[in-house]
PDB file of C-alpha atoms in Angstrom:
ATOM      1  CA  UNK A  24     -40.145 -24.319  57.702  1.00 88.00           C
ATOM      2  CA  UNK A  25     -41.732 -27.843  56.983  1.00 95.00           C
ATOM      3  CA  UNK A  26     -42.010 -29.741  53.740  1.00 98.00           C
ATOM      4  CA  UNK A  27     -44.894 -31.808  52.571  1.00 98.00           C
ATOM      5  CA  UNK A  28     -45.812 -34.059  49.771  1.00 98.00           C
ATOM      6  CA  UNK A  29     -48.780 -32.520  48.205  1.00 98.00           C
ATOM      7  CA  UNK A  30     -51.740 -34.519  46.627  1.00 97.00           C
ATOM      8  CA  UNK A  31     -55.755 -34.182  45.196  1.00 97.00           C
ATOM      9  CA  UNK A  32     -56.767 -37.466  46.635  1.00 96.00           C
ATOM     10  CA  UNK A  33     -54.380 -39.920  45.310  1.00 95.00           C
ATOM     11  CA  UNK A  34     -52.531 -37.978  42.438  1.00 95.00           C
ATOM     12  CA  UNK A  35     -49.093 -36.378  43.654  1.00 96.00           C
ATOM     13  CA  UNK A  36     -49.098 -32.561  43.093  1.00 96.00           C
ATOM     14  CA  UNK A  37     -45.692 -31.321  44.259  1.00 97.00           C
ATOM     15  CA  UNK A  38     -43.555 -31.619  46.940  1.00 98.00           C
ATOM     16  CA  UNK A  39     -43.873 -27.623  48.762  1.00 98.00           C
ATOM     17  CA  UNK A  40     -42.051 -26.090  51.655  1.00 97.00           C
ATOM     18  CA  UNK A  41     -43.835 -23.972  54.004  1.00 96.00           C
ATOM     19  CA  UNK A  42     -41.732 -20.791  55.403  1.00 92.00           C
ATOM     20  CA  UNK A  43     -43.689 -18.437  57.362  1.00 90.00           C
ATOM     21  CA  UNK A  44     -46.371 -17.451  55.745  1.00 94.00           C
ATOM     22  CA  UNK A  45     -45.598 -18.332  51.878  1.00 96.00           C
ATOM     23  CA  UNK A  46     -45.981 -21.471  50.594  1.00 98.00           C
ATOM     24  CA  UNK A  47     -42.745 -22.532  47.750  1.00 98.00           C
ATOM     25  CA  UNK A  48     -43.287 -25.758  45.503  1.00 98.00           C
ATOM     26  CA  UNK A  49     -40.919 -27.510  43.365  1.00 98.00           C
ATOM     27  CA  UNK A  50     -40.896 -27.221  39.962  1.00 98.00           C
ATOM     28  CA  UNK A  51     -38.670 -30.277  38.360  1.00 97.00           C
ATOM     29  CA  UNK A  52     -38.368 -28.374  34.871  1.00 96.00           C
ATOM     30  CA  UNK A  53     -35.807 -26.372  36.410  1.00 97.00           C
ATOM     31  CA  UNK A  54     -34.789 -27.828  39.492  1.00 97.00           C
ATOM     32  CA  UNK A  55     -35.951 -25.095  41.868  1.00 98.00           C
ATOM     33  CA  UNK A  56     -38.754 -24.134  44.238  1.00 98.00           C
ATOM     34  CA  UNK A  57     -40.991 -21.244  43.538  1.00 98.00           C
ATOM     35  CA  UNK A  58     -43.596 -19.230  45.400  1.00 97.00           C
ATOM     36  CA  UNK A  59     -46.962 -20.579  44.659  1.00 97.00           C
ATOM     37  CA  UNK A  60     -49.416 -18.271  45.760  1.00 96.00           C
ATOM     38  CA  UNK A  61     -52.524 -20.542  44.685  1.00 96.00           C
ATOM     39  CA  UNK A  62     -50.873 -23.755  47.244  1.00 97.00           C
ATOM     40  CA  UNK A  63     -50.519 -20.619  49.780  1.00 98.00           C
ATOM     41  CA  UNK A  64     -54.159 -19.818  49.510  1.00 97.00           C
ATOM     42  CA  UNK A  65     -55.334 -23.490  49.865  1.00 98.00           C
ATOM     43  CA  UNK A  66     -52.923 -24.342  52.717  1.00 98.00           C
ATOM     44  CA  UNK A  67     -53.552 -21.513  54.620  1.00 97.00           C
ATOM     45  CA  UNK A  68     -57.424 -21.072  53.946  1.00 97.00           C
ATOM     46  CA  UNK A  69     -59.362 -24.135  51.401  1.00 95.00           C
ATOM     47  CA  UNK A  70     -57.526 -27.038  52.578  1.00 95.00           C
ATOM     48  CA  UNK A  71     -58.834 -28.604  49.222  1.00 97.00           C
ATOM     49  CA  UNK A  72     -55.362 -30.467  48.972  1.00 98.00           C
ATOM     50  CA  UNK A  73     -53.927 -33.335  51.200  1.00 98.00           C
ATOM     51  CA  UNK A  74     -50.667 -32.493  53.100  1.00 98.00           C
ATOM     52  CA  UNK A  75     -48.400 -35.011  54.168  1.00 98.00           C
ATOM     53  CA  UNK A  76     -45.238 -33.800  56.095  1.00 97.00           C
ATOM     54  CA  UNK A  77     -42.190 -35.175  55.102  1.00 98.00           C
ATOM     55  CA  UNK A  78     -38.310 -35.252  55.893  1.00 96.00           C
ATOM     56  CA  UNK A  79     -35.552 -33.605  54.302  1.00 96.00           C
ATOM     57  CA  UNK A  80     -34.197 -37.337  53.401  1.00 96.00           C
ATOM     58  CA  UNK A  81     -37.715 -37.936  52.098  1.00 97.00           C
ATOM     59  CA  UNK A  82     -38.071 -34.624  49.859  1.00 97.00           C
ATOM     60  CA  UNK A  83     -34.437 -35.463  48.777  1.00 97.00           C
ATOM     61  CA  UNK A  84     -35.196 -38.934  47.518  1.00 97.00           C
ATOM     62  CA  UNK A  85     -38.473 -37.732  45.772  1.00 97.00           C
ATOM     63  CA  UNK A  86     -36.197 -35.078  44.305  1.00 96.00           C
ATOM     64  CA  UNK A  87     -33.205 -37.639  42.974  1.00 95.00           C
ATOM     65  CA  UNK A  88     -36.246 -40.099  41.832  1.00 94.00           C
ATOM     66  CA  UNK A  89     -36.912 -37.510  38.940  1.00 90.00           C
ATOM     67  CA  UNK A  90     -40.033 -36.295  39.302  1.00 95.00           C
ATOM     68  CA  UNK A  91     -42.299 -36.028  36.012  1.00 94.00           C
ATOM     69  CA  UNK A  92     -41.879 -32.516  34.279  1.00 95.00           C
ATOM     70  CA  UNK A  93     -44.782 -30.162  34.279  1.00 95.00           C
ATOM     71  CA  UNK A  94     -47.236 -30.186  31.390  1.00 94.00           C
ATOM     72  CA  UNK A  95     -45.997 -27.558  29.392  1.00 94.00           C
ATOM     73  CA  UNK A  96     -49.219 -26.480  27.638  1.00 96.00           C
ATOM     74  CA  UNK A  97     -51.669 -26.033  31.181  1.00 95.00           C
ATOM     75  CA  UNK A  98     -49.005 -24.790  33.062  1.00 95.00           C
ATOM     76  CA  UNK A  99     -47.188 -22.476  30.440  1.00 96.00           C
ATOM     77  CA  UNK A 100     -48.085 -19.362  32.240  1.00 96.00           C
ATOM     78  CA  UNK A 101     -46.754 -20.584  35.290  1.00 96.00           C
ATOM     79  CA  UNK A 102     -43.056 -21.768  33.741  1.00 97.00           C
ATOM     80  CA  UNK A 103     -42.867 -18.543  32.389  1.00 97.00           C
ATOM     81  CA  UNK A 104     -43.012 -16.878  35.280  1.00 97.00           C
ATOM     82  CA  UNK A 105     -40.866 -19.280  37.007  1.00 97.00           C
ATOM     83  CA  UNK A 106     -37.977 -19.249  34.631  1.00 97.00           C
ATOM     84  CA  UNK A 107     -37.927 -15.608  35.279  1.00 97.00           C
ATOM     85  CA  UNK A 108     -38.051 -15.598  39.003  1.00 97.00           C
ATOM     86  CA  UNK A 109     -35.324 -13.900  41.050  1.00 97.00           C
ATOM     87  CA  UNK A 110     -37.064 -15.479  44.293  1.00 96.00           C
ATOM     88  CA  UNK A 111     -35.962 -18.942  42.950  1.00 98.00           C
ATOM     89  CA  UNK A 112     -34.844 -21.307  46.010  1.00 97.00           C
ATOM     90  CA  UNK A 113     -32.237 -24.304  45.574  1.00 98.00           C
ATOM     91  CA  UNK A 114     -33.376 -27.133  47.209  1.00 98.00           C
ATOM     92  CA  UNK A 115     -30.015 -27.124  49.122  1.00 97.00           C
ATOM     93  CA  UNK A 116     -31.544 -23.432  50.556  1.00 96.00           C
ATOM     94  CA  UNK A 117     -34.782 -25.015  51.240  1.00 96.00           C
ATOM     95  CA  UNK A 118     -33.327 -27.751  53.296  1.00 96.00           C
ATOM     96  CA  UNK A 119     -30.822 -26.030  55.280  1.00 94.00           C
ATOM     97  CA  UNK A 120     -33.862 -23.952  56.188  1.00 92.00           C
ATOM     98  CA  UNK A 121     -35.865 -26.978  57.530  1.00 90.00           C
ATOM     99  CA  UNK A 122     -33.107 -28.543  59.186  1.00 87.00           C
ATOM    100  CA  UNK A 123     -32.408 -24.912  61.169  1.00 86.00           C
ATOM    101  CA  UNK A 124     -35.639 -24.717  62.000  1.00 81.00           C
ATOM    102  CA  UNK A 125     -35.153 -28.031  64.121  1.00 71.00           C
ATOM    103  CA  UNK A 126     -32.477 -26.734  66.126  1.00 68.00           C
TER     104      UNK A 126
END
């Protein structure tokens, strides 16, 4: 598993985590990461997006620096979905994960 800071040129996007062969971002509106199948797609295939990897201490600190909230009206669909989402990671799940991964 690796994490990355995600961007379109010069405009953060998310900070995502990449295990296997799904692609999770976090979504600070409820403090969790979630599948994003659309990220997946591009990271695996478009490459559209930039991709910076980054440490656990790094994706921590971006975490704790509280992240600006989703816009609720464009991305409505996706929080929906989200807040119902048994596949819901804690960032304390996705980080053990990288760190394991190292060993």
């Amino acid at each position: 598993m690796s994490l990355y800071i995600v961007k379109d040129g010069e405009q953060f996007l998310w900070v995502a985590a990449v295990l296997g062969e799904e692609v999770y971002c976090y979504v600070p509106d409820l403090g969790t990461f979630h599948r994003n199948d659309g990220l997946r797609d591009d990271y695996f295939m478009d490459r559209d997006l930039q991709y910076e990897q980054i440490t656990v201490a790094r994706a921590q600190a971006l975490l704790r620096s509280g992240l600006r909230p989703l816009d609720a009206e464009v991305m409505a669909d996706h929080l929906a979905e989200w807040r119902e989402d048994a596949g819901a990671l804690a960032p304390e799940q996705v980080f053990a994960s990288v760190v394991a991964d190292l060993r």
